[in-house]
Structure formats: C-alpha cells, structure tokens
Amino acid sequence: MKRVFGICAVMLAVALMAKSCFGSRSEKVVSTALASIVTGDSSLGEYVIFDNGQAGLITKGNELVNQIPADAYFPDQATGEARAWIYYTSEAVNDLIFDGKVEIEALYPVDIQLADTRLPANIADEYKDEISVSSNNITYTRDRYVNLQLFYKSVDSFFDDEHKFRLVYNSDKTGYFAESYPANDDGYLYLELYHDAGSDVNGQKYKELLMSFYLDDLMIGRHISSEYKGIKIFYREGGKARVVEYKF
C-alpha cells in the first residue's frame, strides 16, 4: 500500500491527548486525530472509532472513505477497520450507539500491520536497516494498537513501497537485541522494531511515517494494559541498539 504523507509531531501529540472528540453544535471546528474507520452495514453506515473509544457516525466525507483501499482494512474490509489520520468536525449526540456525528474534511490512510509474537527467521538477513522512533509519539490505544511515528533515510519517494517494518514480541530474547534486555524484570513490555529498506540505500532525505501495529492480550497471553506499566521498544540506529518507552 502506498504511503502518502508525513505527520507533524505536534499535531499527533495534541490529537492523541484529547479526552473527548465531540463538542456542541456551536463548537464545530476542524480537528485532527488518528482513528479507525469502519464500513459498517446497511443499518449502521460508515463510522469512526477514535482512539479513546468514542464512536462517531460519518455524515460527510463518505466518498473519502470509499477511496481507502480494501487491503488497508484489518483483518478485512467486511469485518475489520482501517486506520487513518483525519481532519474532521464533530457534534455530540444523544444516541444509544454513537457518541456523535463526524464530518470528514480530509483523510489519509495509515498502515496497520500485525505484530509478530516470535522472532521471524528472516529478520537477521533482511531487516537490518536503521530507523528512528519518535519518543514523544508512541501510544498504545484501545488495547490493540501500538502507534509509532517513524523516521528513515531514503533516496526518493519512488522507493516508499520497498520499505518494510516488523514489530516483534520476542519472549526468547534472542537475536540482535539479546544483550539489550535488562537483567531483572522492570515491569515493561519489551518489543523489537526492525526495518528493511530494500534497494533504497544511501539515501540522505529523512522520510516520516505513522504506523499502527496490532498487538492485543491474546497474542502474548498477558493483559498488556494492567500487567505492564508501559512499553519499551528496541530499534537500530547509529550502528547500535536504542530504546524508547511509553508509560501507561
């Protein structure tokens, strides 16, 4: 799926900290948020699920939703949801299903990728390129999405689709980051981020990317939000292992 945009760090931080996504009818201003899009059915229609769990019926911008590629939905378009960065106005409503109505002014799909629950066999040979992770813009939302703002070097946007990423829960603590794990349990869930740049090597331009990795309790057999005090993510940059953290 083509990656089409970068996101301002300040905008992302403000949107993810918002407690409520709906205002009154007289407070309709354009806001931004990382959210999920659901196509719904004939009775519900298309709607947005914000990362704080609030849901809004889409009353404007359905043509933008229809432009989201079918393969952007996880696990599929019929039963799942797509992730997107949206510009929207909203209004709170008194409804049994929805918290409000949403008018979408602009929409940019965000990749969803299933996290790995064991270290893939091809990681050591293929996923060894450097990457940077914004320490200010890591979140874990709705008990299923690890949201990361990533930066990597590239020659040109022509190579965007060659870049591949893996987020791994490596319970065996083997491989490149084996020596990075603490000797004693510090209460954090540790994950490992890997990057394969393909043939896009020797680039000097930094590209920015927002991704949502799907990781829920069933996948690791632990209740992530209650059993851990946060998430720490290892990544490779500057020729060595680095780590960023997100506290719940």
PDB file of C-alpha atoms in Angstrom:
ATOM      1  CA  MET A   1       0.000   0.000   0.000  1.00  0.00           C
ATOM      2  CA  LYS A   2       1.416   3.390  -0.992  1.00  0.00           C
ATOM      3  CA  ARG A   3       2.483   5.623   1.875  1.00  0.00           C
ATOM      4  CA  VAL A   4       1.298   9.094   1.050  1.00  0.00           C
ATOM      5  CA  PHE A   5       2.150  11.515   3.814  1.00  0.00           C
ATOM      6  CA  GLY A   6       4.121  12.566   6.848  1.00  0.00           C
ATOM      7  CA  ILE A   7       2.621  13.852  10.084  1.00  0.00           C
ATOM      8  CA  CYS A   8       3.647  16.792  12.198  1.00  0.00           C
ATOM      9  CA  ALA A   9       4.721  15.556  15.643  1.00  0.00           C
ATOM     10  CA  VAL A  10       2.922  18.342  17.443  1.00  0.00           C
ATOM     11  CA  MET A  11      -0.347  17.595  15.661  1.00  0.00           C
ATOM     12  CA  LEU A  12      -0.104  13.920  16.534  1.00  0.00           C
ATOM     13  CA  ALA A  13       0.648  14.586  20.182  1.00  0.00           C
ATOM     14  CA  VAL A  14      -2.251  17.010  20.555  1.00  0.00           C
ATOM     15  CA  ALA A  15      -4.721  14.680  18.861  1.00  0.00           C
ATOM     16  CA  LEU A  16      -3.749  11.636  20.900  1.00  0.00           C
ATOM     17  CA  MET A  17      -4.045  13.509  24.198  1.00  0.00           C
ATOM     18  CA  ALA A  18      -7.578  14.704  23.504  1.00  0.00           C
ATOM     19  CA  LYS A  19     -10.074  13.347  26.060  1.00  0.00           C
ATOM     20  CA  SER A  20     -13.212  13.908  24.003  1.00  0.00           C
ATOM     21  CA  CYS A  21     -13.666  14.089  20.262  1.00  0.00           C
ATOM     22  CA  PHE A  22     -17.093  15.697  20.264  1.00  0.00           C
ATOM     23  CA  GLY A  23     -18.246  19.213  21.045  1.00  0.00           C
ATOM     24  CA  SER A  24     -21.542  21.047  20.884  1.00  0.00           C
ATOM     25  CA  ARG A  25     -23.249  22.198  17.721  1.00  0.00           C
ATOM     26  CA  SER A  26     -21.862  25.709  18.240  1.00  0.00           C
ATOM     27  CA  GLU A  27     -18.269  24.461  18.717  1.00  0.00           C
ATOM     28  CA  LYS A  28     -17.706  22.889  15.304  1.00  0.00           C
ATOM     29  CA  VAL A  29     -14.052  23.454  14.420  1.00  0.00           C
ATOM     30  CA  VAL A  30     -11.703  21.374  12.295  1.00  0.00           C
ATOM     31  CA  SER A  31      -9.765  18.913  14.466  1.00  0.00           C
ATOM     32  CA  THR A  32      -7.260  16.173  13.662  1.00  0.00           C
ATOM     33  CA  ALA A  33      -6.972  12.646  15.017  1.00  0.00           C
ATOM     34  CA  LEU A  34      -5.606   9.202  14.424  1.00  0.00           C
ATOM     35  CA  ALA A  35      -8.678   6.972  14.278  1.00  0.00           C
ATOM     36  CA  SER A  36     -10.201   3.808  12.880  1.00  0.00           C
ATOM     37  CA  ILE A  37     -12.696   3.693  10.011  1.00  0.00           C
ATOM     38  CA  VAL A  38     -15.397   1.016   9.885  1.00  0.00           C
ATOM     39  CA  THR A  39     -17.547   0.494   6.798  1.00  0.00           C
ATOM     40  CA  GLY A  40     -20.442  -0.813   8.891  1.00  0.00           C
ATOM     41  CA  ASP A  41     -23.565  -2.265   7.303  1.00  0.00           C
ATOM     42  CA  SER A  42     -26.811  -1.048   5.786  1.00  0.00           C
ATOM     43  CA  SER A  43     -28.271  -0.258   9.206  1.00  0.00           C
ATOM     44  CA  LEU A  44     -25.280   1.397  10.883  1.00  0.00           C
ATOM     45  CA  GLY A  45     -23.485   3.022   7.976  1.00  0.00           C
ATOM     46  CA  GLU A  46     -19.841   4.090   7.976  1.00  0.00           C
ATOM     47  CA  TYR A  47     -18.391   5.335  11.249  1.00  0.00           C
ATOM     48  CA  VAL A  48     -15.236   6.406  13.063  1.00  0.00           C
ATOM     49  CA  ILE A  49     -13.820   4.875  16.246  1.00  0.00           C
ATOM     50  CA  PHE A  50     -11.460   7.294  17.951  1.00  0.00           C
ATOM     51  CA  ASP A  51      -8.536   6.029  19.987  1.00  0.00           C
ATOM     52  CA  ASN A  52     -10.295   6.980  23.230  1.00  0.00           C
ATOM     53  CA  GLY A  53     -13.095   4.541  22.286  1.00  0.00           C
ATOM     54  CA  GLN A  54     -15.694   7.110  21.253  1.00  0.00           C
ATOM     55  CA  ALA A  55     -17.611   6.353  18.055  1.00  0.00           C
ATOM     56  CA  GLY A  56     -18.990   8.825  15.537  1.00  0.00           C
ATOM     57  CA  LEU A  57     -21.325   8.263  12.614  1.00  0.00           C
ATOM     58  CA  ILE A  58     -19.862   9.693   9.398  1.00  0.00           C
ATOM     59  CA  THR A  59     -22.351  12.182   7.938  1.00  0.00           C
ATOM     60  CA  LYS A  60     -19.980  13.833   5.466  1.00  0.00           C
ATOM     61  CA  GLY A  61     -16.890  12.555   3.672  1.00  0.00           C
ATOM     62  CA  ASN A  62     -18.153   9.089   2.754  1.00  0.00           C
ATOM     63  CA  GLU A  63     -16.584   9.490  -0.672  1.00  0.00           C
ATOM     64  CA  LEU A  64     -13.197   9.811   1.071  1.00  0.00           C
ATOM     65  CA  VAL A  65     -13.832   6.611   2.994  1.00  0.00           C
ATOM     66  CA  ASN A  66     -14.657   4.847  -0.268  1.00  0.00           C
ATOM     67  CA  GLN A  67     -11.177   5.729  -1.538  1.00  0.00           C
ATOM     68  CA  ILE A  68      -9.469   3.692   1.205  1.00  0.00           C
ATOM     69  CA  PRO A  69      -8.003   0.551  -0.442  1.00  0.00           C
ATOM     70  CA  ALA A  70      -9.665  -2.706   0.591  1.00  0.00           C
ATOM     71  CA  ASP A  71      -6.296  -4.138   1.688  1.00  0.00           C
ATOM     72  CA  ALA A  72      -5.896  -1.303   4.218  1.00  0.00           C
ATOM     73  CA  TYR A  73      -8.559  -2.893   6.460  1.00  0.00           C
ATOM     74  CA  PHE A  74      -7.547  -5.346   9.189  1.00  0.00           C
ATOM     75  CA  PRO A  75      -8.303  -8.195   9.191  1.00  0.00           C
ATOM     76  CA  ASP A  76     -10.530  -7.442   6.174  1.00  0.00           C
ATOM     77  CA  GLN A  77     -12.938  -4.784   4.949  1.00  0.00           C
ATOM     78  CA  ALA A  78     -16.094  -6.702   5.837  1.00  0.00           C
ATOM     79  CA  THR A  79     -15.271  -7.392   9.497  1.00  0.00           C
ATOM     80  CA  GLY A  80     -12.392  -5.083  10.395  1.00  0.00           C
ATOM     81  CA  GLU A  81     -11.292  -1.486  10.341  1.00  0.00           C
ATOM     82  CA  ALA A  82      -8.820   0.780   8.596  1.00  0.00           C
ATOM     83  CA  ARG A  83      -6.584   3.299  10.321  1.00  0.00           C
ATOM     84  CA  ALA A  84      -6.438   6.883   9.122  1.00  0.00           C
ATOM     85  CA  TRP A  85      -5.322  10.375  10.007  1.00  0.00           C
ATOM     86  CA  ILE A  86      -8.426  12.509   9.638  1.00  0.00           C
ATOM     87  CA  TYR A  87      -9.350  16.179   9.562  1.00  0.00           C
ATOM     88  CA  TYR A  88     -12.900  16.452  10.853  1.00  0.00           C
ATOM     89  CA  THR A  89     -15.614  18.443  12.539  1.00  0.00           C
ATOM     90  CA  SER A  90     -17.934  16.787  15.038  1.00  0.00           C
ATOM     91  CA  GLU A  91     -21.043  17.180  17.122  1.00  0.00           C
ATOM     92  CA  ALA A  92     -22.111  15.253  20.221  1.00  0.00           C
ATOM     93  CA  VAL A  93     -25.465  13.468  20.003  1.00  0.00           C
ATOM     94  CA  ASN A  94     -27.728  11.587  22.390  1.00  0.00           C
ATOM     95  CA  ASP A  95     -27.692   8.139  20.797  1.00  0.00           C
ATOM     96  CA  LEU A  96     -27.543   4.546  22.029  1.00  0.00           C
ATOM     97  CA  ILE A  97     -24.815   3.559  19.565  1.00  0.00           C
ATOM     98  CA  PHE A  98     -22.819   6.646  18.613  1.00  0.00           C
ATOM     99  CA  ASP A  99     -21.293   9.383  20.749  1.00  0.00           C
ATOM    100  CA  GLY A 100     -21.594  11.913  17.965  1.00  0.00           C
ATOM    101  CA  LYS A 101     -21.645  12.776  14.284  1.00  0.00           C
ATOM    102  CA  VAL A 102     -18.469  13.292  12.257  1.00  0.00           C
ATOM    103  CA  GLU A 103     -17.906  15.267   9.085  1.00  0.00           C
ATOM    104  CA  ILE A 104     -14.586  14.259   7.487  1.00  0.00           C
ATOM    105  CA  GLU A 105     -12.822  17.043   5.589  1.00  0.00           C
ATOM    106  CA  ALA A 106      -9.691  15.069   4.648  1.00  0.00           C
ATOM    107  CA  LEU A 107      -8.467  11.523   5.232  1.00  0.00           C
ATOM    108  CA  TYR A 108      -5.059   9.840   4.884  1.00  0.00           C
ATOM    109  CA  PRO A 109      -4.793   6.049   5.321  1.00  0.00           C
ATOM    110  CA  VAL A 110      -2.317   4.743   7.902  1.00  0.00           C
ATOM    111  CA  ASP A 111      -0.822   1.267   7.592  1.00  0.00           C
ATOM    112  CA  ILE A 112      -1.969  -1.441  10.016  1.00  0.00           C
ATOM    113  CA  GLN A 113       0.396  -4.351  10.474  1.00  0.00           C
ATOM    114  CA  LEU A 114       0.051  -7.414  12.675  1.00  0.00           C
ATOM    115  CA  ALA A 115       2.874  -7.613  15.208  1.00  0.00           C
ATOM    116  CA  ASP A 116       4.925 -10.810  15.347  1.00  0.00           C
ATOM    117  CA  THR A 117       4.813 -12.919  18.507  1.00  0.00           C
ATOM    118  CA  ARG A 118       8.067 -14.702  17.789  1.00  0.00           C
ATOM    119  CA  LEU A 119      11.282 -13.666  16.052  1.00  0.00           C
ATOM    120  CA  PRO A 120      10.902 -14.307  12.290  1.00  0.00           C
ATOM    121  CA  ALA A 121      13.588 -16.459  10.706  1.00  0.00           C
ATOM    122  CA  ASN A 122      14.466 -13.870   8.045  1.00  0.00           C
ATOM    123  CA  ILE A 123      14.996 -10.946  10.416  1.00  0.00           C
ATOM    124  CA  ALA A 124      18.794 -11.238  10.748  1.00  0.00           C
ATOM    125  CA  ASP A 125      19.405 -11.257   6.986  1.00  0.00           C
ATOM    126  CA  GLU A 126      16.737  -8.908   5.663  1.00  0.00           C
ATOM    127  CA  TYR A 127      15.610  -6.491   8.388  1.00  0.00           C
ATOM    128  CA  LYS A 128      18.875  -4.841   9.404  1.00  0.00           C
ATOM    129  CA  ASP A 129      18.497  -1.242   8.228  1.00  0.00           C
ATOM    130  CA  GLU A 130      18.452   1.713  10.595  1.00  0.00           C
ATOM    131  CA  ILE A 131      15.371   3.571  11.732  1.00  0.00           C
ATOM    132  CA  SER A 132      14.454   6.233  14.278  1.00  0.00           C
ATOM    133  CA  VAL A 133      11.397   6.296  16.539  1.00  0.00           C
ATOM    134  CA  SER A 134       9.848   9.463  17.960  1.00  0.00           C
ATOM    135  CA  SER A 135       9.880   9.135  21.736  1.00  0.00           C
ATOM    136  CA  ASN A 136       7.080  11.708  22.022  1.00  0.00           C
ATOM    137  CA  ASN A 137       4.611   9.908  19.773  1.00  0.00           C
ATOM    138  CA  ILE A 138       4.312   6.334  20.993  1.00  0.00           C
ATOM    139  CA  THR A 139       0.881   5.267  22.205  1.00  0.00           C
ATOM    140  CA  TYR A 140      -0.976   2.055  22.950  1.00  0.00           C
ATOM    141  CA  THR A 141      -4.666   2.543  22.237  1.00  0.00           C
ATOM    142  CA  ARG A 142      -7.858   0.505  22.531  1.00  0.00           C
ATOM    143  CA  ASP A 143      -5.813  -2.426  23.875  1.00  0.00           C
ATOM    144  CA  ARG A 144      -4.746  -3.316  20.353  1.00  0.00           C
ATOM    145  CA  TYR A 145      -2.751  -0.619  18.532  1.00  0.00           C
ATOM    146  CA  VAL A 146       0.891   0.270  19.116  1.00  0.00           C
ATOM    147  CA  ASN A 147       1.113   3.585  17.256  1.00  0.00           C
ATOM    148  CA  LEU A 148       4.573   4.701  16.189  1.00  0.00           C
ATOM    149  CA  GLN A 149       5.958   7.719  14.371  1.00  0.00           C
ATOM    150  CA  LEU A 150       8.972   6.507  12.393  1.00  0.00           C
ATOM    151  CA  PHE A 151      11.810   8.228  10.535  1.00  0.00           C
ATOM    152  CA  TYR A 152      14.126   6.627   7.992  1.00  0.00           C
ATOM    153  CA  LYS A 153      16.513   7.752   5.263  1.00  0.00           C
ATOM    154  CA  SER A 154      15.511   7.452   1.623  1.00  0.00           C
ATOM    155  CA  VAL A 155      16.760   8.430  -1.818  1.00  0.00           C
ATOM    156  CA  ASP A 156      13.318   9.324  -3.132  1.00  0.00           C
ATOM    157  CA  SER A 157       9.592   8.662  -2.643  1.00  0.00           C
ATOM    158  CA  PHE A 158       9.795   6.259  -5.581  1.00  0.00           C
ATOM    159  CA  PHE A 159      11.178   3.693  -3.105  1.00  0.00           C
ATOM    160  CA  ASP A 160       8.432   4.078  -0.469  1.00  0.00           C
ATOM    161  CA  ASP A 161       6.873   0.670  -1.074  1.00  0.00           C
ATOM    162  CA  GLU A 162      10.219  -1.103  -0.678  1.00  0.00           C
ATOM    163  CA  HIS A 163      10.472  -0.215   2.999  1.00  0.00           C
ATOM    164  CA  LYS A 164       9.180  -2.940   5.299  1.00  0.00           C
ATOM    165  CA  PHE A 165       8.790  -2.937   9.069  1.00  0.00           C
ATOM    166  CA  ARG A 166       8.282  -5.595  11.728  1.00  0.00           C
ATOM    167  CA  LEU A 167       7.336  -5.134  15.366  1.00  0.00           C
ATOM    168  CA  VAL A 168       8.202  -8.265  17.345  1.00  0.00           C
ATOM    169  CA  TYR A 169       7.353  -9.630  20.779  1.00  0.00           C
ATOM    170  CA  ASN A 170      10.414 -11.811  21.314  1.00  0.00           C
ATOM    171  CA  SER A 171       9.826 -13.776  24.515  1.00  0.00           C
ATOM    172  CA  ASP A 172      13.006 -15.811  23.919  1.00  0.00           C
ATOM    173  CA  LYS A 173      15.092 -12.596  23.964  1.00  0.00           C
ATOM    174  CA  THR A 174      17.393 -13.873  21.220  1.00  0.00           C
ATOM    175  CA  GLY A 175      18.882 -12.183  18.164  1.00  0.00           C
ATOM    176  CA  TYR A 176      20.240  -8.679  17.620  1.00  0.00           C
ATOM    177  CA  PHE A 177      18.725  -7.150  20.774  1.00  0.00           C
ATOM    178  CA  ALA A 178      19.511 -10.065  23.099  1.00  0.00           C
ATOM    179  CA  GLU A 179      22.075  -8.073  25.109  1.00  0.00           C
ATOM    180  CA  SER A 180      19.758  -5.059  25.413  1.00  0.00           C
ATOM    181  CA  TYR A 181      17.209  -6.650  27.727  1.00  0.00           C
ATOM    182  CA  PRO A 182      17.534  -5.790  31.433  1.00  0.00           C
ATOM    183  CA  ALA A 183      18.861  -8.459  33.768  1.00  0.00           C
ATOM    184  CA  ASN A 184      15.813  -8.053  36.020  1.00  0.00           C
ATOM    185  CA  ASP A 185      12.155  -7.509  35.120  1.00  0.00           C
ATOM    186  CA  ASP A 186      11.398  -3.765  35.222  1.00  0.00           C
ATOM    187  CA  GLY A 187       7.656  -4.099  34.590  1.00  0.00           C
ATOM    188  CA  TYR A 188       7.694  -3.054  30.928  1.00  0.00           C
ATOM    189  CA  LEU A 189       6.540  -4.965  27.865  1.00  0.00           C
ATOM    190  CA  TYR A 190       9.536  -5.135  25.527  1.00  0.00           C
ATOM    191  CA  LEU A 191       9.128  -5.115  21.752  1.00  0.00           C
ATOM    192  CA  GLU A 192      11.629  -5.037  18.915  1.00  0.00           C
ATOM    193  CA  LEU A 193      11.296  -2.893  15.786  1.00  0.00           C
ATOM    194  CA  TYR A 194      13.005  -3.925  12.540  1.00  0.00           C
ATOM    195  CA  HIS A 195      13.372  -2.168   9.177  1.00  0.00           C
ATOM    196  CA  ASP A 196      14.197  -3.477   5.703  1.00  0.00           C
ATOM    197  CA  ALA A 197      14.948  -0.660   3.240  1.00  0.00           C
ATOM    198  CA  GLY A 198      15.043  -2.941   0.190  1.00  0.00           C
ATOM    199  CA  SER A 199      17.128  -1.338  -2.548  1.00  0.00           C
ATOM    200  CA  ASP A 200      16.628   2.164  -1.135  1.00  0.00           C
ATOM    201  CA  VAL A 201      20.154   2.557   0.189  1.00  0.00           C
ATOM    202  CA  ASN A 202      22.489   5.541   0.606  1.00  0.00           C
ATOM    203  CA  GLY A 203      19.562   7.938   0.903  1.00  0.00           C
ATOM    204  CA  GLN A 204      20.042  11.224   2.772  1.00  0.00           C
ATOM    205  CA  LYS A 205      16.457  12.512   2.940  1.00  0.00           C
ATOM    206  CA  TYR A 206      14.525  11.677   6.095  1.00  0.00           C
ATOM    207  CA  LYS A 207      11.048  10.277   5.484  1.00  0.00           C
ATOM    208  CA  GLU A 208       8.341  10.330   8.140  1.00  0.00           C
ATOM    209  CA  LEU A 209       5.776   7.587   8.613  1.00  0.00           C
ATOM    210  CA  LEU A 210       2.993   6.787  11.043  1.00  0.00           C
ATOM    211  CA  MET A 211       2.093   3.129  11.555  1.00  0.00           C
ATOM    212  CA  SER A 212      -0.277   1.181  13.796  1.00  0.00           C
ATOM    213  CA  PHE A 213       0.869  -2.303  14.803  1.00  0.00           C
ATOM    214  CA  TYR A 214      -1.876  -4.649  16.003  1.00  0.00           C
ATOM    215  CA  LEU A 215      -0.981  -6.334  19.299  1.00  0.00           C
ATOM    216  CA  ASP A 216      -3.591  -7.498  21.800  1.00  0.00           C
ATOM    217  CA  ASP A 217      -3.680  -9.557  25.003  1.00  0.00           C
ATOM    218  CA  LEU A 218      -4.500 -12.864  23.318  1.00  0.00           C
ATOM    219  CA  MET A 219      -1.442 -12.651  21.097  1.00  0.00           C
ATOM    220  CA  ILE A 220       1.002 -12.721  24.022  1.00  0.00           C
ATOM    221  CA  GLY A 221      -1.152 -14.338  26.705  1.00  0.00           C
ATOM    222  CA  ARG A 222      -0.919 -11.337  29.045  1.00  0.00           C
ATOM    223  CA  HIS A 223      -3.195  -8.408  29.888  1.00  0.00           C
ATOM    224  CA  ILE A 224      -0.983  -5.689  28.471  1.00  0.00           C
ATOM    225  CA  SER A 225      -2.596  -2.581  29.962  1.00  0.00           C
ATOM    226  CA  SER A 226      -2.876  -3.939  33.514  1.00  0.00           C
ATOM    227  CA  GLU A 227       0.102  -6.301  33.837  1.00  0.00           C
ATOM    228  CA  TYR A 228       2.691  -3.864  32.487  1.00  0.00           C
ATOM    229  CA  LYS A 229       3.455  -0.269  33.401  1.00  0.00           C
ATOM    230  CA  GLY A 230       4.349   0.609  29.831  1.00  0.00           C
ATOM    231  CA  ILE A 231       6.036  -0.440  26.599  1.00  0.00           C
ATOM    232  CA  LYS A 232       9.700  -0.209  25.655  1.00  0.00           C
ATOM    233  CA  ILE A 233      10.748  -0.630  22.034  1.00  0.00           C
ATOM    234  CA  PHE A 234      14.222  -1.539  20.825  1.00  0.00           C
ATOM    235  CA  TYR A 235      15.363  -0.266  17.424  1.00  0.00           C
ATOM    236  CA  ARG A 236      18.604   0.044  15.470  1.00  0.00           C
ATOM    237  CA  GLU A 237      20.098   3.485  14.874  1.00  0.00           C
ATOM    238  CA  GLY A 238      23.646   4.839  14.613  1.00  0.00           C
ATOM    239  CA  GLY A 239      25.098   1.355  14.482  1.00  0.00           C
ATOM    240  CA  LYS A 240      23.750   0.283  17.876  1.00  0.00           C
ATOM    241  CA  ALA A 241      20.621  -0.736  19.743  1.00  0.00           C
ATOM    242  CA  ARG A 242      18.476   2.041  21.184  1.00  0.00           C
ATOM    243  CA  VAL A 243      15.260   2.057  23.192  1.00  0.00           C
ATOM    244  CA  VAL A 244      12.234   4.325  23.617  1.00  0.00           C
ATOM    245  CA  GLU A 245       9.467   3.962  26.182  1.00  0.00           C
ATOM    246  CA  TYR A 246       5.793   4.707  26.623  1.00  0.00           C
ATOM    247  CA  LYS A 247       4.251   4.727  30.105  1.00  0.00           C
ATOM    248  CA  PHE A 248       0.616   3.736  30.523  1.00  0.00           C
TER     249      PHE A 248
END
